[in-house]
Amino acid sequence: MNKADKSILTKSTIERLEKLLVVFPEKKSIVLPALHLVYEQFGYLNKAAIAEIAARTGVPDIYFEEGANFYTMFPIAPVGKYLIQVCHNISCTLMGADELVRYLKEKLKIEVGETTADGLFTLVTVECLGSCGTAPVMQINDTYYENLTREKVDRILEKLRRQE
Amino acid sequence: MSFEPILLKPIPDDDQIDVYEKHGGYSALAKALKEYSPEQITQIVIDSGLRGRGGAGFPTGRKWTFIPKDNTKPVYLCVNADESEPGTFKDRQLMREHPHLLIEGTIIAAYAINCHQAFIYIRGEFAAEARLLEKAIAEASTKGYLGKNILGSGFDLNITLYRGGGAYICGEETALMTSLEGGPGYPRVKPPFPAVAGLYGCPTIINNVETLCNLPPIVANGADWFKSYGTPKSPGTKIFCVSGHVNKPGNYELPMGVSMRELLFDYAGGIKNDKSLKAVIPGGSSVPMLTGDKIDVNMDFESLAEAGSMLGSAGVIVMDETTCIVKAAYVISRFYQHESCGQCTPCRQGTLWMYRILHRIEHGKGRTEELDLLLDICDNIEGNTICPLGDAAVPSVRTSIRLFRDEYEYHIKHKKCMVELGPRFE
């Protein structure tokens, strides 16, 4: 791809990508950091963006595809503006993760894996978030929410809705 | 029952370099570079008896000596900050509150092993912690603790932060390296060990966050000081992560060998709502369960092994009488089948079969003969895989059947839990 062509990556993404290329002894090491860049810009692993990165860097796109299949933290298709990830591993289960999921499903009127009609919230369950001492825990996009109660969940969702 | 923590010192704003320096931060690094050769640092760490805090408990100093003496290739240091063992949340707190302690420990370790490029592999979900570490690295560079000719010693080091992608397996040291090289995180067969042929085929040392955080105090105070804490074979302090049904869950840094009873009742406030203690998993979800009457055991590598479990990552998961053991085992099995990388058949298939059987039992569709089948699958996974993930999937499920078989049988026969589950999320 000619770099003068129209890019779907932001200037900041391109700059950070170029910085990555000089950091590692081997170029292939940029695969996972590049997936982070795409996820940060698009909220999911946008295929065209990955293709553009492959073309720009000369790292074969199969490596990015392999990474996209292996690393579960990145959605591979668009999700709601707020991706709600509820930990349902052992410590969170002991502290009521199932009830938390049920409560979120009722409040958002969606099932696990679905997105609200307004495109605002997607609800998923995930394995251990590494915050077992403050269970139950959920992560919304980048942010952890800990020691959750019904009241706290109400407040968090309300605040996110108000921001719209 | 009070103990002054060494790593988790309650210093506000210790993530800021000025605050960290004001409390003696980076003086151990200065001492290391000025007073000791790399070999001397390694010897101090060997003498201290420090053992890896990631779970395996391997002597840290000895690990460093495995780098071939005639090596001509670059040496890499990988900081294992991919904390993902269920029940474990100590490294996160260290990185949040004391990121410079980790940076200082990393520089000391790099100096000892003659490494000029270190990587911190942090789990992808820890975005806030990654930002804190980026800031700490930048601050340390500005102050001359990183980069070229550190503190005029002639020693150079660059630290690069690398964020994972949500795969538990990448906490396994060889998978961590494969991931850093840009591939899916598949573990590699050992030997060759990473110290001989690791990252990019070069000698590589992988150390856990808590392990490295122990280095500045060891260099500052000496090996004998470190050995004055803990037990002869497990010296030092340890951060115990207590989660589940206790009144005060959290991280408790205490001398190795503290009794589990003291940890749970004196520090973690006892069992929630005055319920009775049913079972404990003392070292993260990968280690054998103990019944609630077995807590008069000391929390160190040797004592827990003698008691039939393991210290592991010291993720102490506490389950009260209202816990359904079948449900607990089911949840744990779901995790391992999800995280198996799929490379070895016994782990890929075995963890899936375990999960499916436990799913059936949990949902009232189990058969009694499946309990022995589960144990048989456990036997066939254990020891038959490239990395320890397969082995890790076995112990808690196996012990849950051995210790609570009646509860499984009840669950199968009556299609429901034997215990009444208490409300948890209010």
Coordinates of C-alpha atoms in Angstrom, one line a residue:
Chain A
M1 CA 0.0 0.0 0.0
N2 CA 1.2 3.5 -0.8
K3 CA 1.4 5.5 2.3
A4 CA -0.1 8.5 0.6
D5 CA -3.3 6.5 0.1
K6 CA -6.2 7.3 2.3
S7 CA -5.6 5.8 5.7
I8 CA -8.3 4.7 8.1
L9 CA -5.9 4.9 11.0
T10 CA -5.7 8.1 13.0
K11 CA -2.5 10.1 13.0
S12 CA -1.9 9.2 16.6
T13 CA -2.3 5.4 15.8
I14 CA 0.2 5.7 12.9
E15 CA 2.7 7.6 15.0
R16 CA 2.5 5.0 17.8
L17 CA 2.8 2.2 15.3
E18 CA 5.9 3.7 13.8
K19 CA 7.4 4.0 17.3
L20 CA 6.7 0.3 17.9
L21 CA 8.8 -0.6 14.8
V22 CA 12.0 0.6 16.4
V23 CA 11.4 -0.9 19.9
F24 CA 11.8 -4.6 19.3
P25 CA 14.7 -6.7 18.1
E26 CA 12.3 -8.5 15.7
K27 CA 9.5 -6.8 13.8
K28 CA 6.9 -9.6 14.5
S29 CA 6.8 -8.5 18.1
I30 CA 4.6 -5.6 17.1
V31 CA 1.6 -7.9 16.5
L32 CA 0.0 -7.7 20.0
P33 CA 0.8 -4.0 20.5
A34 CA -0.7 -3.3 17.1
L35 CA -3.9 -5.2 18.0
H36 CA -4.1 -3.0 21.1
L37 CA -3.8 0.1 18.9
V38 CA -6.6 -1.1 16.6
Y39 CA -8.8 -2.0 19.6
E40 CA -8.1 1.5 21.1
Q41 CA -9.1 3.3 18.0
F42 CA -12.1 1.2 16.9
G43 CA -13.3 -0.6 20.0
Y44 CA -12.8 -3.9 18.1
L45 CA -10.4 -5.5 15.7
N46 CA -11.3 -3.7 12.5
K47 CA -10.1 -5.9 9.6
A48 CA -9.3 -3.1 7.2
A49 CA -7.2 -1.4 9.9
I50 CA -5.3 -4.6 10.5
A51 CA -4.7 -5.0 6.7
E52 CA -3.4 -1.5 6.6
I53 CA -1.0 -2.1 9.5
A54 CA 0.2 -5.3 7.8
A55 CA 0.8 -3.3 4.6
R56 CA 2.5 -0.4 6.3
T57 CA 4.8 -2.6 8.4
G58 CA 5.5 -5.5 6.2
V59 CA 4.5 -7.9 8.9
P60 CA 2.4 -10.6 7.2
D61 CA -1.3 -10.2 8.0
I62 CA -1.6 -13.9 8.9
Y63 CA 0.3 -13.1 12.1
F64 CA -2.3 -10.5 13.1
E65 CA -5.1 -12.9 12.3
E66 CA -3.5 -15.5 14.4
G67 CA -3.2 -13.0 17.3
A68 CA -6.8 -11.9 16.8
N69 CA -8.0 -15.5 17.1
F70 CA -5.8 -16.2 20.1
Y71 CA -6.0 -13.1 22.3
T72 CA -9.6 -13.0 23.7
M73 CA -9.5 -9.6 25.1
F74 CA -10.3 -7.9 21.8
P75 CA -13.8 -8.1 20.3
I76 CA -13.5 -9.2 16.7
A77 CA -16.8 -7.4 15.7
P78 CA -18.2 -4.1 16.8
V79 CA -19.7 -4.0 20.3
G80 CA -21.7 -1.4 22.3
K81 CA -20.0 1.8 23.3
Y82 CA -19.6 0.4 26.7
L83 CA -18.4 -3.2 26.9
I84 CA -19.4 -4.6 30.3
Q85 CA -17.2 -7.6 31.2
V86 CA -18.3 -9.3 34.4
C87 CA -15.8 -11.6 36.0
H88 CA -17.4 -15.0 36.8
N89 CA -14.4 -16.9 38.0
I90 CA -14.2 -18.5 41.4
S91 CA -13.8 -15.6 43.9
C92 CA -16.3 -13.5 42.1
T93 CA -18.7 -16.4 41.9
L94 CA -18.3 -16.9 45.7
M95 CA -19.2 -13.2 46.1
G96 CA -22.3 -13.3 43.8
A97 CA -21.2 -12.9 40.2
D98 CA -24.2 -14.9 39.0
E99 CA -26.6 -12.6 40.8
L100 CA -24.6 -9.6 39.4
V101 CA -25.0 -11.0 35.8
R102 CA -28.7 -11.6 36.4
Y103 CA -29.2 -8.1 37.7
L104 CA -27.4 -6.6 34.7
K105 CA -29.5 -8.7 32.3
E106 CA -32.7 -7.4 34.0
K107 CA -31.5 -3.8 34.0
L108 CA -30.3 -3.7 30.4
K109 CA -33.0 -6.1 29.1
I110 CA -30.4 -8.2 27.2
E111 CA -28.8 -11.6 27.5
V112 CA -25.1 -12.2 27.9
G113 CA -23.4 -11.6 24.6
E114 CA -26.0 -9.1 23.4
T115 CA -26.0 -5.4 22.9
T116 CA -28.7 -2.9 24.0
A117 CA -30.9 -1.6 21.2
D118 CA -29.4 1.9 21.6
G119 CA -25.9 0.5 21.0
L120 CA -24.7 1.7 24.3
F121 CA -24.0 -1.5 26.3
T122 CA -22.7 -5.0 25.5
L123 CA -22.8 -7.5 28.3
V124 CA -20.3 -10.4 28.5
T125 CA -18.8 -12.6 31.1
V126 CA -15.0 -13.1 31.4
E127 CA -12.6 -15.2 33.4
C128 CA -10.5 -13.9 36.3
L129 CA -9.8 -10.1 36.2
G130 CA -7.2 -10.4 38.9
S131 CA -9.1 -8.3 41.4
C132 CA -10.4 -11.1 43.6
G133 CA -10.1 -9.2 46.9
T134 CA -12.7 -6.7 45.8
A135 CA -15.2 -9.2 44.2
P136 CA -17.6 -9.0 42.6
V137 CA -15.9 -7.1 39.9
M138 CA -16.7 -5.9 36.4
Q139 CA -14.6 -4.0 33.8
I140 CA -16.3 -1.5 31.5
N141 CA -14.0 -0.7 28.6
D142 CA -10.7 0.1 30.4
T143 CA -12.0 0.7 33.9
Y144 CA -12.5 -1.7 36.8
Y145 CA -15.5 -1.4 39.1
E146 CA -15.0 -3.3 42.3
N147 CA -17.0 -4.4 45.4
L148 CA -20.1 -4.1 43.4
T149 CA -23.6 -3.9 44.9
R150 CA -27.0 -3.3 43.2
E151 CA -26.8 0.3 44.3
K152 CA -23.4 0.8 42.8
V153 CA -24.3 -0.8 39.5
D154 CA -27.4 1.5 39.3
R155 CA -25.1 4.5 39.8
I156 CA -22.5 3.4 37.3
L157 CA -25.0 2.7 34.5
E158 CA -26.9 5.9 35.2
K159 CA -23.7 7.9 35.1
L160 CA -22.7 6.3 31.7
R161 CA -26.1 7.0 30.3
R162 CA -26.0 10.6 31.5
Q163 CA -22.8 11.1 29.6
E164 CA -24.6 10.5 26.3
Chain B
M1 CA -0.8 -9.4 65.4
S2 CA 0.7 -6.5 63.7
F3 CA 3.4 -6.5 61.1
E4 CA 5.0 -3.7 59.3
P5 CA 4.9 -4.5 55.6
I6 CA 8.1 -4.2 53.6
L7 CA 6.8 -4.1 50.1
L8 CA 3.3 -2.9 50.7
K9 CA 4.3 0.0 52.8
P10 CA 1.4 2.3 53.4
I11 CA 3.0 5.4 51.8
P12 CA 0.5 7.6 50.0
D13 CA 1.5 8.7 46.4
D14 CA 4.4 6.3 46.3
D15 CA 3.8 6.0 42.6
Q16 CA 5.4 9.5 42.3
I17 CA 9.1 9.3 42.0
D18 CA 9.8 12.2 44.4
V19 CA 7.8 10.5 47.1
Y20 CA 9.4 7.2 46.4
E21 CA 12.9 8.8 46.6
K22 CA 12.0 10.6 49.8
H23 CA 11.4 7.2 51.5
G24 CA 14.7 5.8 50.3
G25 CA 13.7 4.8 46.9
Y26 CA 16.5 4.1 44.3
S27 CA 19.1 4.2 47.1
A28 CA 19.4 0.4 46.8
L29 CA 20.1 0.8 43.1
A30 CA 22.7 3.4 43.8
K31 CA 24.3 1.0 46.3
A32 CA 24.2 -1.9 44.0
L33 CA 25.9 0.0 41.1
K34 CA 28.5 1.6 43.3
E35 CA 29.4 -1.1 45.8
Y36 CA 28.7 -4.4 44.1
S37 CA 29.6 -6.2 40.9
P38 CA 26.8 -8.1 39.1
E39 CA 28.3 -11.4 40.5
Q40 CA 28.1 -10.0 44.0
I41 CA 24.5 -9.0 43.6
T42 CA 23.7 -12.5 42.4
Q43 CA 25.5 -13.9 45.4
I44 CA 23.6 -11.7 47.8
V45 CA 20.3 -12.9 46.3
I46 CA 21.4 -16.5 46.5
D47 CA 22.4 -16.0 50.1
S48 CA 19.1 -14.3 50.9
G49 CA 17.3 -17.5 49.9
L50 CA 14.7 -15.5 47.9
R51 CA 12.4 -17.8 46.0
G52 CA 10.2 -16.9 43.1
R53 CA 6.9 -15.4 44.1
G54 CA 5.0 -16.3 40.9
G55 CA 4.0 -19.8 42.1
A56 CA 6.9 -22.3 41.5
G57 CA 9.1 -21.0 44.3
F58 CA 12.4 -21.5 42.4
P59 CA 15.4 -19.9 44.0
T60 CA 15.8 -16.5 42.2
G61 CA 19.6 -16.1 42.5
R62 CA 20.2 -19.7 41.3
K63 CA 17.9 -19.1 38.3
W64 CA 20.2 -16.2 37.2
T65 CA 23.3 -18.4 37.3
F66 CA 21.8 -20.6 34.6
I67 CA 22.8 -18.1 31.9
P68 CA 25.8 -19.7 30.1
K69 CA 29.1 -18.2 31.2
D70 CA 30.4 -18.1 27.7
N71 CA 27.3 -16.3 26.3
T72 CA 27.9 -13.7 23.6
K73 CA 24.2 -13.0 22.8
P74 CA 22.1 -10.2 24.4
V75 CA 20.5 -11.2 27.7
Y76 CA 16.9 -10.3 28.2
L77 CA 14.9 -9.9 31.4
C78 CA 11.1 -10.4 31.3
V79 CA 9.1 -9.2 34.2
N80 CA 6.1 -11.5 34.6
A81 CA 3.3 -9.1 35.4
D82 CA 0.7 -11.2 33.7
E83 CA -1.1 -11.8 37.0
S84 CA -4.1 -14.0 36.1
E85 CA -4.1 -17.0 38.5
P86 CA -7.6 -17.0 40.0
G87 CA -7.5 -15.8 43.6
T88 CA -4.3 -13.8 43.1
F89 CA -4.2 -10.0 43.0
K90 CA -0.9 -9.0 44.7
D91 CA 1.1 -7.8 41.7
R92 CA -1.7 -5.5 40.7
Q93 CA -1.5 -3.7 44.1
L94 CA 2.3 -3.5 43.9
M95 CA 2.2 -2.0 40.5
R96 CA -0.6 0.5 41.4
E97 CA 0.9 1.7 44.6
H98 CA 4.6 1.1 44.3
P99 CA 5.5 1.0 40.6
H100 CA 9.0 2.4 41.2
L101 CA 9.7 -0.4 43.6
L102 CA 9.2 -2.8 40.6
I103 CA 11.3 -0.6 38.3
E104 CA 14.1 -0.4 40.9
G105 CA 14.0 -4.2 41.4
T106 CA 14.0 -4.7 37.6
I107 CA 17.1 -2.5 37.2
I108 CA 19.0 -4.3 39.9
A109 CA 18.1 -7.7 38.4
A110 CA 19.1 -6.6 35.0
Y111 CA 22.5 -5.3 36.3
A112 CA 23.0 -8.7 38.0
I113 CA 22.4 -10.7 34.8
N114 CA 24.1 -8.2 32.4
C115 CA 20.9 -7.4 30.6
H116 CA 20.4 -4.1 28.7
Q117 CA 16.8 -4.6 27.5
A118 CA 14.1 -5.6 29.9
F119 CA 10.4 -6.2 29.1
I120 CA 7.5 -5.9 31.5
Y121 CA 4.8 -8.2 30.3
I122 CA 1.6 -6.9 31.9
R123 CA -1.8 -8.5 31.5
G124 CA -3.8 -6.6 29.0
E125 CA -6.7 -5.9 31.3
F126 CA -4.5 -3.9 33.7
A127 CA -4.8 -0.7 31.7
A128 CA -4.5 1.7 34.6
E129 CA -1.5 -0.2 36.0
A130 CA 0.1 -0.1 32.5
R131 CA -0.3 3.7 32.5
L132 CA 1.3 4.0 35.9
L133 CA 4.2 1.9 34.9
E134 CA 4.7 3.9 31.7
K135 CA 4.8 7.0 33.8
A136 CA 7.2 5.4 36.3
I137 CA 9.5 4.4 33.4
A138 CA 9.5 7.9 32.0
E139 CA 10.2 9.4 35.4
A140 CA 13.0 7.0 36.1
S141 CA 14.6 7.8 32.7
T142 CA 14.4 11.5 33.4
K143 CA 16.2 11.0 36.7
G144 CA 18.9 8.9 35.1
Y145 CA 17.9 5.6 36.6
L146 CA 17.2 4.2 33.2
G147 CA 18.9 4.7 29.8
K148 CA 22.6 5.1 29.1
N149 CA 25.3 5.1 31.9
I150 CA 22.9 4.8 34.8
L151 CA 24.1 6.9 37.7
G152 CA 27.5 7.2 36.1
S153 CA 28.1 3.4 36.4
G154 CA 28.5 2.7 32.8
F155 CA 25.5 0.3 32.9
D156 CA 22.8 0.8 30.3
L157 CA 19.2 -0.4 30.5
N158 CA 16.0 0.2 28.6
I159 CA 12.7 -1.1 29.9
T160 CA 9.8 -1.7 27.5
L161 CA 6.2 -2.3 28.7
Y162 CA 4.4 -5.0 26.8
R163 CA 0.6 -5.5 27.2
G164 CA -0.9 -9.0 27.0
G165 CA -4.1 -9.8 25.3
G166 CA -6.2 -11.6 27.9
A167 CA -4.6 -15.1 27.8
Y168 CA -3.9 -16.8 31.1
I169 CA -1.4 -19.0 29.4
C170 CA 1.0 -16.1 28.8
G171 CA 1.8 -16.1 32.5
E172 CA 3.7 -19.4 31.8
E173 CA 7.2 -18.3 31.1
T174 CA 7.8 -19.9 27.7
A175 CA 4.3 -18.8 26.5
L176 CA 5.1 -15.3 27.7
M177 CA 8.2 -15.3 25.4
T178 CA 6.3 -16.7 22.4
S179 CA 3.7 -14.0 22.9
L180 CA 6.4 -11.3 23.1
E181 CA 7.9 -12.5 19.9
G182 CA 4.5 -11.8 18.2
G183 CA 3.0 -15.3 18.1
P184 CA 0.0 -16.8 19.8
G185 CA 1.1 -17.7 23.4
Y186 CA 2.0 -21.3 22.9
P187 CA 4.3 -22.7 25.6
R188 CA 7.6 -24.4 24.4
V189 CA 9.2 -27.6 25.4
K190 CA 11.9 -27.3 28.1
P191 CA 14.8 -27.8 27.7
P192 CA 16.2 -25.6 26.4
F193 CA 15.4 -23.5 29.4
P194 CA 14.9 -19.8 28.9
A195 CA 18.1 -18.9 30.7
V196 CA 19.9 -20.7 27.8
A197 CA 17.6 -20.1 24.8
G198 CA 14.7 -17.8 25.6
L199 CA 13.4 -14.7 24.0
Y200 CA 14.5 -14.3 20.3
G201 CA 16.7 -17.4 21.0
C202 CA 18.8 -15.5 23.6
P203 CA 19.4 -16.2 27.3
T204 CA 16.3 -14.8 29.2
I205 CA 15.4 -14.6 32.8
I206 CA 11.7 -14.4 33.7
N207 CA 10.9 -13.1 37.2
N208 CA 7.6 -12.3 38.9
V209 CA 6.7 -8.8 40.0
E210 CA 6.7 -9.6 43.7
T211 CA 10.1 -11.4 43.4
L212 CA 11.7 -8.3 41.8
C213 CA 10.1 -6.0 44.4
N214 CA 12.0 -7.9 47.0
L215 CA 15.4 -7.0 45.5
P216 CA 15.7 -3.3 46.6
P217 CA 15.2 -4.2 50.3
I218 CA 17.5 -7.2 50.1
V219 CA 20.3 -5.1 48.5
A220 CA 19.7 -2.2 51.0
N221 CA 19.6 -4.4 54.1
G222 CA 21.5 -7.6 53.2
A223 CA 20.8 -11.3 53.0
D224 CA 20.8 -11.9 56.7
W225 CA 18.2 -9.2 57.3
F226 CA 15.9 -10.9 54.7
K227 CA 16.5 -14.3 56.3
S228 CA 15.4 -12.9 59.7
Y229 CA 11.9 -13.1 58.3
G230 CA 10.0 -16.3 57.4
T231 CA 11.3 -19.8 57.7
P232 CA 14.8 -21.2 56.9
K233 CA 13.6 -22.7 53.6
S234 CA 11.1 -20.0 52.7
P235 CA 12.6 -16.8 53.9
G236 CA 11.2 -13.3 53.6
T237 CA 7.7 -11.9 53.6
K238 CA 5.0 -13.0 51.3
I239 CA 1.9 -11.2 50.1
F240 CA -1.1 -13.4 50.8
C241 CA -4.1 -12.6 48.7
V242 CA -7.3 -13.5 50.7
S243 CA -10.6 -13.6 48.8
G244 CA -14.0 -15.2 49.2
H245 CA -16.0 -15.4 52.4
V246 CA -13.9 -13.4 54.8
N247 CA -14.8 -10.2 56.5
K248 CA -11.8 -8.3 55.3
P249 CA -10.6 -9.7 51.9
G250 CA -7.4 -8.2 50.6
N251 CA -3.6 -8.5 50.4
Y252 CA -1.7 -9.2 53.6
E253 CA 2.1 -9.1 53.6
L254 CA 3.3 -11.2 56.4
P255 CA 6.4 -13.4 57.2
M256 CA 6.4 -16.7 55.3
G257 CA 5.2 -19.4 57.5
V258 CA 2.4 -17.5 59.3
S259 CA -0.4 -19.8 60.2
M260 CA -3.4 -20.0 57.9
R261 CA -5.6 -19.6 61.0
E262 CA -3.9 -16.4 62.0
L263 CA -4.1 -15.1 58.4
L264 CA -7.8 -15.8 58.0
F265 CA -9.0 -14.9 61.5
D266 CA -6.6 -12.3 62.9
Y267 CA -5.8 -10.5 59.7
A268 CA -8.7 -11.2 57.3
G269 CA -11.3 -10.7 60.0
G270 CA -12.7 -14.2 60.1
I271 CA -15.4 -15.9 58.1
K272 CA -18.2 -13.6 56.9
N273 CA -21.5 -13.6 58.8
D274 CA -20.0 -16.0 61.4
K275 CA -20.5 -19.0 59.1
S276 CA -18.3 -22.0 59.4
L277 CA -15.4 -22.5 57.1
K278 CA -15.9 -25.3 54.6
A279 CA -12.8 -25.3 52.4
V280 CA -9.8 -23.3 51.4
I281 CA -7.7 -23.2 48.2
P282 CA -4.4 -21.8 49.6
G283 CA -2.4 -21.0 46.5
G284 CA -4.6 -19.9 43.6
S285 CA -7.1 -22.1 41.8
S286 CA -4.4 -24.4 40.5
V287 CA -3.6 -26.1 43.9
P288 CA -5.4 -28.8 46.0
M289 CA -8.2 -27.8 48.2
L290 CA -8.1 -28.2 52.0
T291 CA -11.1 -28.8 54.2
G292 CA -11.9 -26.1 56.8
D293 CA -10.5 -28.1 59.7
K294 CA -7.0 -28.1 58.2
I295 CA -6.1 -24.4 58.7
D296 CA -3.6 -25.0 61.4
V297 CA -0.9 -25.1 58.7
N298 CA 1.9 -22.7 58.1
M299 CA 1.8 -20.7 54.9
D300 CA 5.2 -21.6 53.4
F301 CA 6.3 -23.8 50.5
E302 CA 7.2 -26.8 52.7
S303 CA 4.4 -26.8 55.2
L304 CA 1.6 -26.5 52.6
A305 CA 3.2 -29.3 50.5
E306 CA 3.3 -31.5 53.6
A307 CA -0.4 -30.7 54.2
G308 CA -1.2 -32.0 50.7
S309 CA -1.5 -28.6 49.0
M310 CA 0.8 -25.9 47.7
L311 CA 1.7 -22.3 48.4
G312 CA 1.5 -21.5 44.7
S313 CA 0.9 -17.8 44.2
A314 CA -0.6 -17.5 47.7
G315 CA -4.1 -16.7 46.4
V316 CA -6.1 -17.9 49.4
I317 CA -9.7 -18.6 48.3
V318 CA -12.0 -19.0 51.2
M319 CA -15.3 -20.9 51.0
D320 CA -17.8 -21.0 53.8
E321 CA -20.5 -23.6 54.6
T322 CA -22.9 -22.1 52.1
T323 CA -20.6 -22.8 49.2
C324 CA -21.6 -25.6 46.8
I325 CA -18.4 -27.4 46.1
V326 CA -19.8 -28.8 42.8
K327 CA -20.4 -25.3 41.6
A328 CA -16.9 -24.2 42.7
A329 CA -15.3 -27.0 40.8
Y330 CA -17.5 -26.4 37.8
V331 CA -16.5 -22.7 37.7
I332 CA -12.8 -23.6 38.1
S333 CA -13.0 -26.2 35.3
R334 CA -14.7 -23.7 33.0
F335 CA -11.7 -21.4 33.5
Y336 CA -9.1 -24.0 32.5
Q337 CA -11.0 -25.3 29.5
H338 CA -11.3 -21.7 28.4
E339 CA -7.6 -20.9 28.9
S340 CA -6.1 -24.1 27.5
C341 CA -4.1 -23.0 24.5
G342 CA -5.0 -26.2 22.7
Q343 CA -1.5 -27.3 21.8
C344 CA -1.5 -30.6 23.8
T345 CA -4.3 -33.1 23.4
P346 CA -4.6 -34.2 27.1
C347 CA -5.0 -30.6 28.2
R348 CA -7.2 -29.4 25.2
Q349 CA -9.5 -32.4 25.4
G350 CA -9.2 -33.3 29.0
T351 CA -10.1 -29.8 30.4
L352 CA -13.0 -29.7 28.0
W353 CA -14.3 -33.1 29.1
M354 CA -13.9 -32.2 32.8
Y355 CA -15.9 -29.0 32.1
R356 CA -18.6 -30.8 30.3
I357 CA -19.1 -33.4 33.0
L358 CA -19.1 -30.8 35.7
H359 CA -21.5 -28.7 33.7
R360 CA -23.8 -31.7 33.5
I361 CA -23.6 -32.4 37.2
E362 CA -24.0 -28.8 38.1
H363 CA -27.1 -28.6 35.9
G364 CA -28.8 -31.8 37.3
K365 CA -27.8 -34.1 34.4
G366 CA -24.8 -35.9 36.0
R367 CA -24.4 -39.6 36.5
T368 CA -22.7 -41.2 39.5
E369 CA -20.2 -43.1 37.4
E370 CA -18.9 -39.9 36.0
L371 CA -17.2 -39.0 39.2
D372 CA -14.6 -41.8 38.7
L373 CA -14.4 -40.8 35.0
L374 CA -13.5 -37.3 36.2
L375 CA -10.8 -38.7 38.4
D376 CA -9.5 -40.8 35.5
I377 CA -9.4 -37.8 33.2
C378 CA -7.4 -35.9 35.9
D379 CA -4.9 -38.8 36.0
N380 CA -4.5 -38.7 32.2
I381 CA -3.9 -34.9 32.0
E382 CA -1.4 -34.7 34.8
G383 CA 2.2 -34.9 33.7
N384 CA 1.3 -35.4 30.0
T385 CA 1.5 -31.8 28.7
I386 CA 4.2 -29.4 27.6
C387 CA 3.4 -26.7 30.2
P388 CA 1.9 -26.7 33.7
L389 CA -1.6 -25.6 32.7
G390 CA -2.9 -29.1 32.3
D391 CA -1.4 -30.0 35.7
A392 CA -3.0 -26.9 37.1
A393 CA -6.5 -27.8 36.0
V394 CA -6.5 -31.1 38.0
P395 CA -5.8 -30.5 41.7
S396 CA -8.7 -28.5 42.9
V397 CA -11.3 -30.6 41.0
R398 CA -9.6 -33.9 42.1
T399 CA -9.5 -32.9 45.7
S400 CA -13.0 -31.5 45.6
I401 CA -14.2 -35.0 44.7
R402 CA -12.0 -36.8 47.2
L403 CA -13.0 -34.5 50.0
F404 CA -16.6 -33.8 49.2
R405 CA -17.8 -36.8 47.3
D406 CA -21.0 -37.0 49.3
E407 CA -21.9 -33.5 48.0
Y408 CA -21.4 -34.6 44.4
E409 CA -23.5 -37.7 44.9
Y410 CA -26.2 -35.6 46.5
H411 CA -26.1 -33.2 43.6
I412 CA -26.3 -36.0 41.0
K413 CA -29.2 -37.8 42.9
H414 CA -31.3 -34.8 43.8
K415 CA -30.3 -32.5 40.9
K416 CA -29.6 -29.6 43.2
C417 CA -27.0 -28.3 45.7
M418 CA -26.7 -30.0 49.1
V419 CA -26.2 -26.7 50.8
E420 CA -28.4 -23.7 50.8
L421 CA -26.5 -20.9 49.0
G422 CA -26.4 -17.6 50.8
P423 CA -27.1 -14.3 49.0
R424 CA -23.9 -12.6 48.0
F425 CA -24.6 -9.7 45.8
E426 CA -26.9 -7.2 47.6

